[in-house]
Amino acid sequence: MTYPQLGRGERALFNPAFMALVCARAVREHRGHDERCPLAIAVTAAVMALQPGIRDALPRNTNASVAKWVDDHAEVRVMMAANTTALAPVARAGLLFATQTGVLTAHPDATVSLATPRAIPAQPRGSAPTALAIQKAAGMLGRWLPTAGSTATTLTLLGVRP
């Protein structure tokens, strides 16, 4: 498997345990919208958070319009088109690991939730700078992506097929 546009340091972070943490961080922060996070949002948030170019372009707060942000940052759609195929399996492996270890609970309606509210600490801590940035971005995306509307609308804006 190749990881386009990512350095060796970022590729080292693609182990299932770290990806479980990244996905769980997005699910934890999504709880402000709903206790259950759609699988597509958890995977999309993780894929976006892994990409340094997208992390650098993210707005400072969740009040920004997702549609306007994507319109202002056309490179995001290009990065998502180029990298989602390679990164989505990595995120899915993290989701599987998180469900197998009891951090996340999978539901029949294609959503996931935290198994316990304390499964993931409120703030990322004690990580290398890149790992910390990925976790923070995943949390922010977990809160922000649902503001675009339905999951289908969010994915369409980002140029990702459900």
PDB file of C-alpha atoms in Angstrom:
ATOM      1  CA  MET A   1       0.000   0.000   0.000  1.00  0.00           C
ATOM      2  CA  THR A   2       1.335   3.443  -0.834  1.00  0.00           C
ATOM      3  CA  TYR A   3       0.639   6.660   1.033  1.00  0.00           C
ATOM      4  CA  PRO A   4       0.846   9.538  -1.445  1.00  0.00           C
ATOM      5  CA  GLN A   5       1.982  12.971  -0.302  1.00  0.00           C
ATOM      6  CA  LEU A   6       2.882  11.729   3.180  1.00  0.00           C
ATOM      7  CA  GLY A   7       6.313  11.594   4.745  1.00  0.00           C
ATOM      8  CA  ARG A   8       7.860   8.619   6.498  1.00  0.00           C
ATOM      9  CA  GLY A   9       6.908  10.062   9.910  1.00  0.00           C
ATOM     10  CA  GLU A  10       3.219  10.222   9.028  1.00  0.00           C
ATOM     11  CA  ARG A  11       3.243   6.674   7.634  1.00  0.00           C
ATOM     12  CA  ALA A  12       4.605   5.410  10.973  1.00  0.00           C
ATOM     13  CA  LEU A  13       1.412   6.655  12.631  1.00  0.00           C
ATOM     14  CA  PHE A  14      -0.792   4.344  10.558  1.00  0.00           C
ATOM     15  CA  ASN A  15      -1.004   1.502  13.026  1.00  0.00           C
ATOM     16  CA  PRO A  16      -4.443   0.265  14.073  1.00  0.00           C
ATOM     17  CA  ALA A  17      -4.090   1.413  17.691  1.00  0.00           C
ATOM     18  CA  PHE A  18      -3.278   5.004  16.758  1.00  0.00           C
ATOM     19  CA  MET A  19      -5.966   5.039  14.088  1.00  0.00           C
ATOM     20  CA  ALA A  20      -8.446   3.701  16.664  1.00  0.00           C
ATOM     21  CA  LEU A  21      -7.563   6.709  18.824  1.00  0.00           C
ATOM     22  CA  VAL A  22      -7.967   9.119  15.890  1.00  0.00           C
ATOM     23  CA  CYS A  23     -11.372   7.682  14.938  1.00  0.00           C
ATOM     24  CA  ALA A  24     -12.498   7.598  18.572  1.00  0.00           C
ATOM     25  CA  ARG A  25     -11.459  11.234  18.970  1.00  0.00           C
ATOM     26  CA  ALA A  26     -13.720  12.179  16.025  1.00  0.00           C
ATOM     27  CA  VAL A  27     -16.587  10.110  17.478  1.00  0.00           C
ATOM     28  CA  ARG A  28     -16.090  11.650  20.934  1.00  0.00           C
ATOM     29  CA  GLU A  29     -16.304  15.177  19.567  1.00  0.00           C
ATOM     30  CA  HIS A  30     -19.258  14.292  17.345  1.00  0.00           C
ATOM     31  CA  ARG A  31     -21.272  13.645  20.515  1.00  0.00           C
ATOM     32  CA  GLY A  32     -22.209  17.338  20.581  1.00  0.00           C
ATOM     33  CA  HIS A  33     -24.433  16.597  17.557  1.00  0.00           C
ATOM     34  CA  ASP A  34     -25.537  13.074  18.333  1.00  0.00           C
ATOM     35  CA  GLU A  35     -24.392  10.219  20.576  1.00  0.00           C
ATOM     36  CA  ARG A  36     -23.901   8.088  17.478  1.00  0.00           C
ATOM     37  CA  CYS A  37     -21.503   9.136  14.741  1.00  0.00           C
ATOM     38  CA  PRO A  38     -22.029   7.881  11.178  1.00  0.00           C
ATOM     39  CA  LEU A  39     -19.205   5.566  10.118  1.00  0.00           C
ATOM     40  CA  ALA A  40     -18.654   7.715   7.030  1.00  0.00           C
ATOM     41  CA  ILE A  41     -18.009  10.805   9.185  1.00  0.00           C
ATOM     42  CA  ALA A  42     -15.582   8.928  11.463  1.00  0.00           C
ATOM     43  CA  VAL A  43     -13.627   7.614   8.462  1.00  0.00           C
ATOM     44  CA  THR A  44     -13.707  10.957   6.624  1.00  0.00           C
ATOM     45  CA  ALA A  45     -12.532  12.865   9.699  1.00  0.00           C
ATOM     46  CA  ALA A  46      -9.632  10.430  10.154  1.00  0.00           C
ATOM     47  CA  VAL A  47      -8.655  10.570   6.466  1.00  0.00           C
ATOM     48  CA  MET A  48      -8.709  14.372   6.504  1.00  0.00           C
ATOM     49  CA  ALA A  49      -6.804  14.613   9.792  1.00  0.00           C
ATOM     50  CA  LEU A  50      -4.013  12.399   8.458  1.00  0.00           C
ATOM     51  CA  GLN A  51      -3.246  14.770   5.596  1.00  0.00           C
ATOM     52  CA  PRO A  52      -0.922  17.643   6.592  1.00  0.00           C
ATOM     53  CA  GLY A  53      -2.195  19.875   3.763  1.00  0.00           C
ATOM     54  CA  ILE A  54      -5.772  19.558   4.975  1.00  0.00           C
ATOM     55  CA  ARG A  55      -4.839  19.962   8.654  1.00  0.00           C
ATOM     56  CA  ASP A  56      -3.034  23.197   7.817  1.00  0.00           C
ATOM     57  CA  ALA A  57      -6.048  24.551   5.906  1.00  0.00           C
ATOM     58  CA  LEU A  58      -8.693  23.777   8.548  1.00  0.00           C
ATOM     59  CA  PRO A  59     -10.555  26.779   9.954  1.00  0.00           C
ATOM     60  CA  ARG A  60      -9.755  27.901  13.491  1.00  0.00           C
ATOM     61  CA  ASN A  61     -13.273  27.192  14.789  1.00  0.00           C
ATOM     62  CA  THR A  62     -16.382  25.230  13.927  1.00  0.00           C
ATOM     63  CA  ASN A  63     -18.446  28.330  13.115  1.00  0.00           C
ATOM     64  CA  ALA A  64     -17.039  28.373   9.585  1.00  0.00           C
ATOM     65  CA  SER A  65     -19.259  27.082   6.788  1.00  0.00           C
ATOM     66  CA  VAL A  66     -18.028  23.744   5.457  1.00  0.00           C
ATOM     67  CA  ALA A  67     -19.351  24.590   1.981  1.00  0.00           C
ATOM     68  CA  LYS A  68     -17.572  27.970   1.876  1.00  0.00           C
ATOM     69  CA  TRP A  69     -14.378  26.484   3.294  1.00  0.00           C
ATOM     70  CA  VAL A  70     -14.307  23.766   0.608  1.00  0.00           C
ATOM     71  CA  ASP A  71     -15.048  26.402  -2.043  1.00  0.00           C
ATOM     72  CA  ASP A  72     -12.189  28.582  -0.746  1.00  0.00           C
ATOM     73  CA  HIS A  73      -9.809  25.597  -0.517  1.00  0.00           C
ATOM     74  CA  ALA A  74     -10.259  23.711  -3.784  1.00  0.00           C
ATOM     75  CA  GLU A  75      -7.024  21.830  -3.048  1.00  0.00           C
ATOM     76  CA  VAL A  76      -8.886  19.902  -0.326  1.00  0.00           C
ATOM     77  CA  ARG A  77     -11.083  18.172  -2.903  1.00  0.00           C
ATOM     78  CA  VAL A  78      -7.953  17.321  -4.902  1.00  0.00           C
ATOM     79  CA  MET A  79      -6.204  15.888  -1.821  1.00  0.00           C
ATOM     80  CA  MET A  80      -9.296  13.906  -0.851  1.00  0.00           C
ATOM     81  CA  ALA A  81      -9.612  12.499  -4.376  1.00  0.00           C
ATOM     82  CA  ALA A  82      -5.923  11.596  -4.459  1.00  0.00           C
ATOM     83  CA  ASN A  83      -5.584  10.103  -0.983  1.00  0.00           C
ATOM     84  CA  THR A  84      -8.918   8.744   0.236  1.00  0.00           C
ATOM     85  CA  THR A  85      -8.557   5.420  -1.578  1.00  0.00           C
ATOM     86  CA  ALA A  86      -5.238   4.752   0.177  1.00  0.00           C
ATOM     87  CA  LEU A  87      -6.150   6.186   3.596  1.00  0.00           C
ATOM     88  CA  ALA A  88      -9.722   4.922   4.094  1.00  0.00           C
ATOM     89  CA  PRO A  89      -8.599   1.301   4.690  1.00  0.00           C
ATOM     90  CA  VAL A  90      -6.186   2.554   7.356  1.00  0.00           C
ATOM     91  CA  ALA A  91      -9.031   4.412   9.091  1.00  0.00           C
ATOM     92  CA  ARG A  92     -11.331   1.403   8.794  1.00  0.00           C
ATOM     93  CA  ALA A  93      -8.659  -0.797  10.409  1.00  0.00           C
ATOM     94  CA  GLY A  94      -8.579   1.696  13.286  1.00  0.00           C
ATOM     95  CA  LEU A  95     -12.360   1.558  13.626  1.00  0.00           C
ATOM     96  CA  LEU A  96     -12.253  -2.233  13.690  1.00  0.00           C
ATOM     97  CA  PHE A  97      -9.526  -2.184  16.344  1.00  0.00           C
ATOM     98  CA  ALA A  98     -11.535   0.315  18.420  1.00  0.00           C
ATOM     99  CA  THR A  99     -14.629  -1.878  18.308  1.00  0.00           C
ATOM    100  CA  GLN A 100     -12.682  -5.062  19.051  1.00  0.00           C
ATOM    101  CA  THR A 101     -11.031  -3.477  22.085  1.00  0.00           C
ATOM    102  CA  GLY A 102     -14.288  -2.036  23.411  1.00  0.00           C
ATOM    103  CA  VAL A 103     -13.473   1.648  22.894  1.00  0.00           C
ATOM    104  CA  LEU A 104     -16.232   2.095  20.308  1.00  0.00           C
ATOM    105  CA  THR A 105     -19.536   0.313  19.865  1.00  0.00           C
ATOM    106  CA  ALA A 106     -20.781  -0.368  16.338  1.00  0.00           C
ATOM    107  CA  HIS A 107     -24.514  -0.176  15.690  1.00  0.00           C
ATOM    108  CA  PRO A 108     -26.611  -1.814  12.917  1.00  0.00           C
ATOM    109  CA  ASP A 109     -27.514   1.606  11.471  1.00  0.00           C
ATOM    110  CA  ALA A 110     -23.888   2.192  10.328  1.00  0.00           C
ATOM    111  CA  THR A 111     -23.026   4.410  13.284  1.00  0.00           C
ATOM    112  CA  VAL A 112     -20.530   4.129  16.112  1.00  0.00           C
ATOM    113  CA  SER A 113     -20.493   5.510  19.624  1.00  0.00           C
ATOM    114  CA  LEU A 114     -18.077   5.606  22.519  1.00  0.00           C
ATOM    115  CA  ALA A 115     -18.473   2.490  24.633  1.00  0.00           C
ATOM    116  CA  THR A 116     -18.060   4.644  27.748  1.00  0.00           C
ATOM    117  CA  PRO A 117     -17.871   8.429  27.946  1.00  0.00           C
ATOM    118  CA  ARG A 118     -14.437   8.187  29.571  1.00  0.00           C
ATOM    119  CA  ALA A 119     -13.006   5.927  26.866  1.00  0.00           C
ATOM    120  CA  ILE A 120     -11.124   8.870  25.350  1.00  0.00           C
ATOM    121  CA  PRO A 121      -9.822  11.798  27.431  1.00  0.00           C
ATOM    122  CA  ALA A 122     -11.247  15.232  26.672  1.00  0.00           C
ATOM    123  CA  GLN A 123      -7.924  16.612  25.453  1.00  0.00           C
ATOM    124  CA  PRO A 124      -5.169  14.804  23.539  1.00  0.00           C
ATOM    125  CA  ARG A 125      -1.979  14.689  25.569  1.00  0.00           C
ATOM    126  CA  GLY A 126       1.477  13.241  25.820  1.00  0.00           C
ATOM    127  CA  SER A 127       1.966  12.662  22.103  1.00  0.00           C
ATOM    128  CA  ALA A 128       4.515  13.629  19.518  1.00  0.00           C
ATOM    129  CA  PRO A 129       3.623  16.915  17.773  1.00  0.00           C
ATOM    130  CA  THR A 130       2.343  15.246  14.591  1.00  0.00           C
ATOM    131  CA  ALA A 131       0.258  12.691  16.507  1.00  0.00           C
ATOM    132  CA  LEU A 132      -1.165  15.475  18.654  1.00  0.00           C
ATOM    133  CA  ALA A 133      -2.032  17.585  15.577  1.00  0.00           C
ATOM    134  CA  ILE A 134      -3.782  14.616  13.945  1.00  0.00           C
ATOM    135  CA  GLN A 135      -5.846  13.947  17.073  1.00  0.00           C
ATOM    136  CA  LYS A 136      -6.825  17.605  17.446  1.00  0.00           C
ATOM    137  CA  ALA A 137      -7.809  17.821  13.779  1.00  0.00           C
ATOM    138  CA  ALA A 138      -9.879  14.624  14.026  1.00  0.00           C
ATOM    139  CA  GLY A 139     -11.736  16.006  17.032  1.00  0.00           C
ATOM    140  CA  MET A 140     -12.386  19.311  15.325  1.00  0.00           C
ATOM    141  CA  LEU A 141     -13.605  17.512  12.191  1.00  0.00           C
ATOM    142  CA  GLY A 142     -15.869  15.287  14.275  1.00  0.00           C
ATOM    143  CA  ARG A 143     -17.557  18.430  15.620  1.00  0.00           C
ATOM    144  CA  TRP A 144     -17.471  20.443  12.398  1.00  0.00           C
ATOM    145  CA  LEU A 145     -18.321  18.099   9.506  1.00  0.00           C
ATOM    146  CA  PRO A 146     -21.899  17.465  10.707  1.00  0.00           C
ATOM    147  CA  THR A 147     -22.612  21.203  10.498  1.00  0.00           C
ATOM    148  CA  ALA A 148     -22.687  20.878   6.693  1.00  0.00           C
ATOM    149  CA  GLY A 149     -25.960  18.949   6.852  1.00  0.00           C
ATOM    150  CA  SER A 150     -26.521  15.304   6.119  1.00  0.00           C
ATOM    151  CA  THR A 151     -23.644  12.880   5.800  1.00  0.00           C
ATOM    152  CA  ALA A 152     -24.295  12.618   2.065  1.00  0.00           C
ATOM    153  CA  THR A 153     -24.099  16.414   1.718  1.00  0.00           C
ATOM    154  CA  THR A 154     -20.827  16.537   3.649  1.00  0.00           C
ATOM    155  CA  LEU A 155     -19.239  13.800   1.562  1.00  0.00           C
ATOM    156  CA  THR A 156     -20.448  15.400  -1.673  1.00  0.00           C
ATOM    157  CA  LEU A 157     -18.947  18.755  -0.688  1.00  0.00           C
ATOM    158  CA  LEU A 158     -15.608  17.038  -0.086  1.00  0.00           C
ATOM    159  CA  GLY A 159     -15.805  15.118  -3.370  1.00  0.00           C
ATOM    160  CA  VAL A 160     -16.005  11.744  -1.628  1.00  0.00           C
ATOM    161  CA  ARG A 161     -18.467   9.063  -2.697  1.00  0.00           C
ATOM    162  CA  PRO A 162     -20.312   7.356   0.162  1.00  0.00           C
TER     163      PRO A 162
END
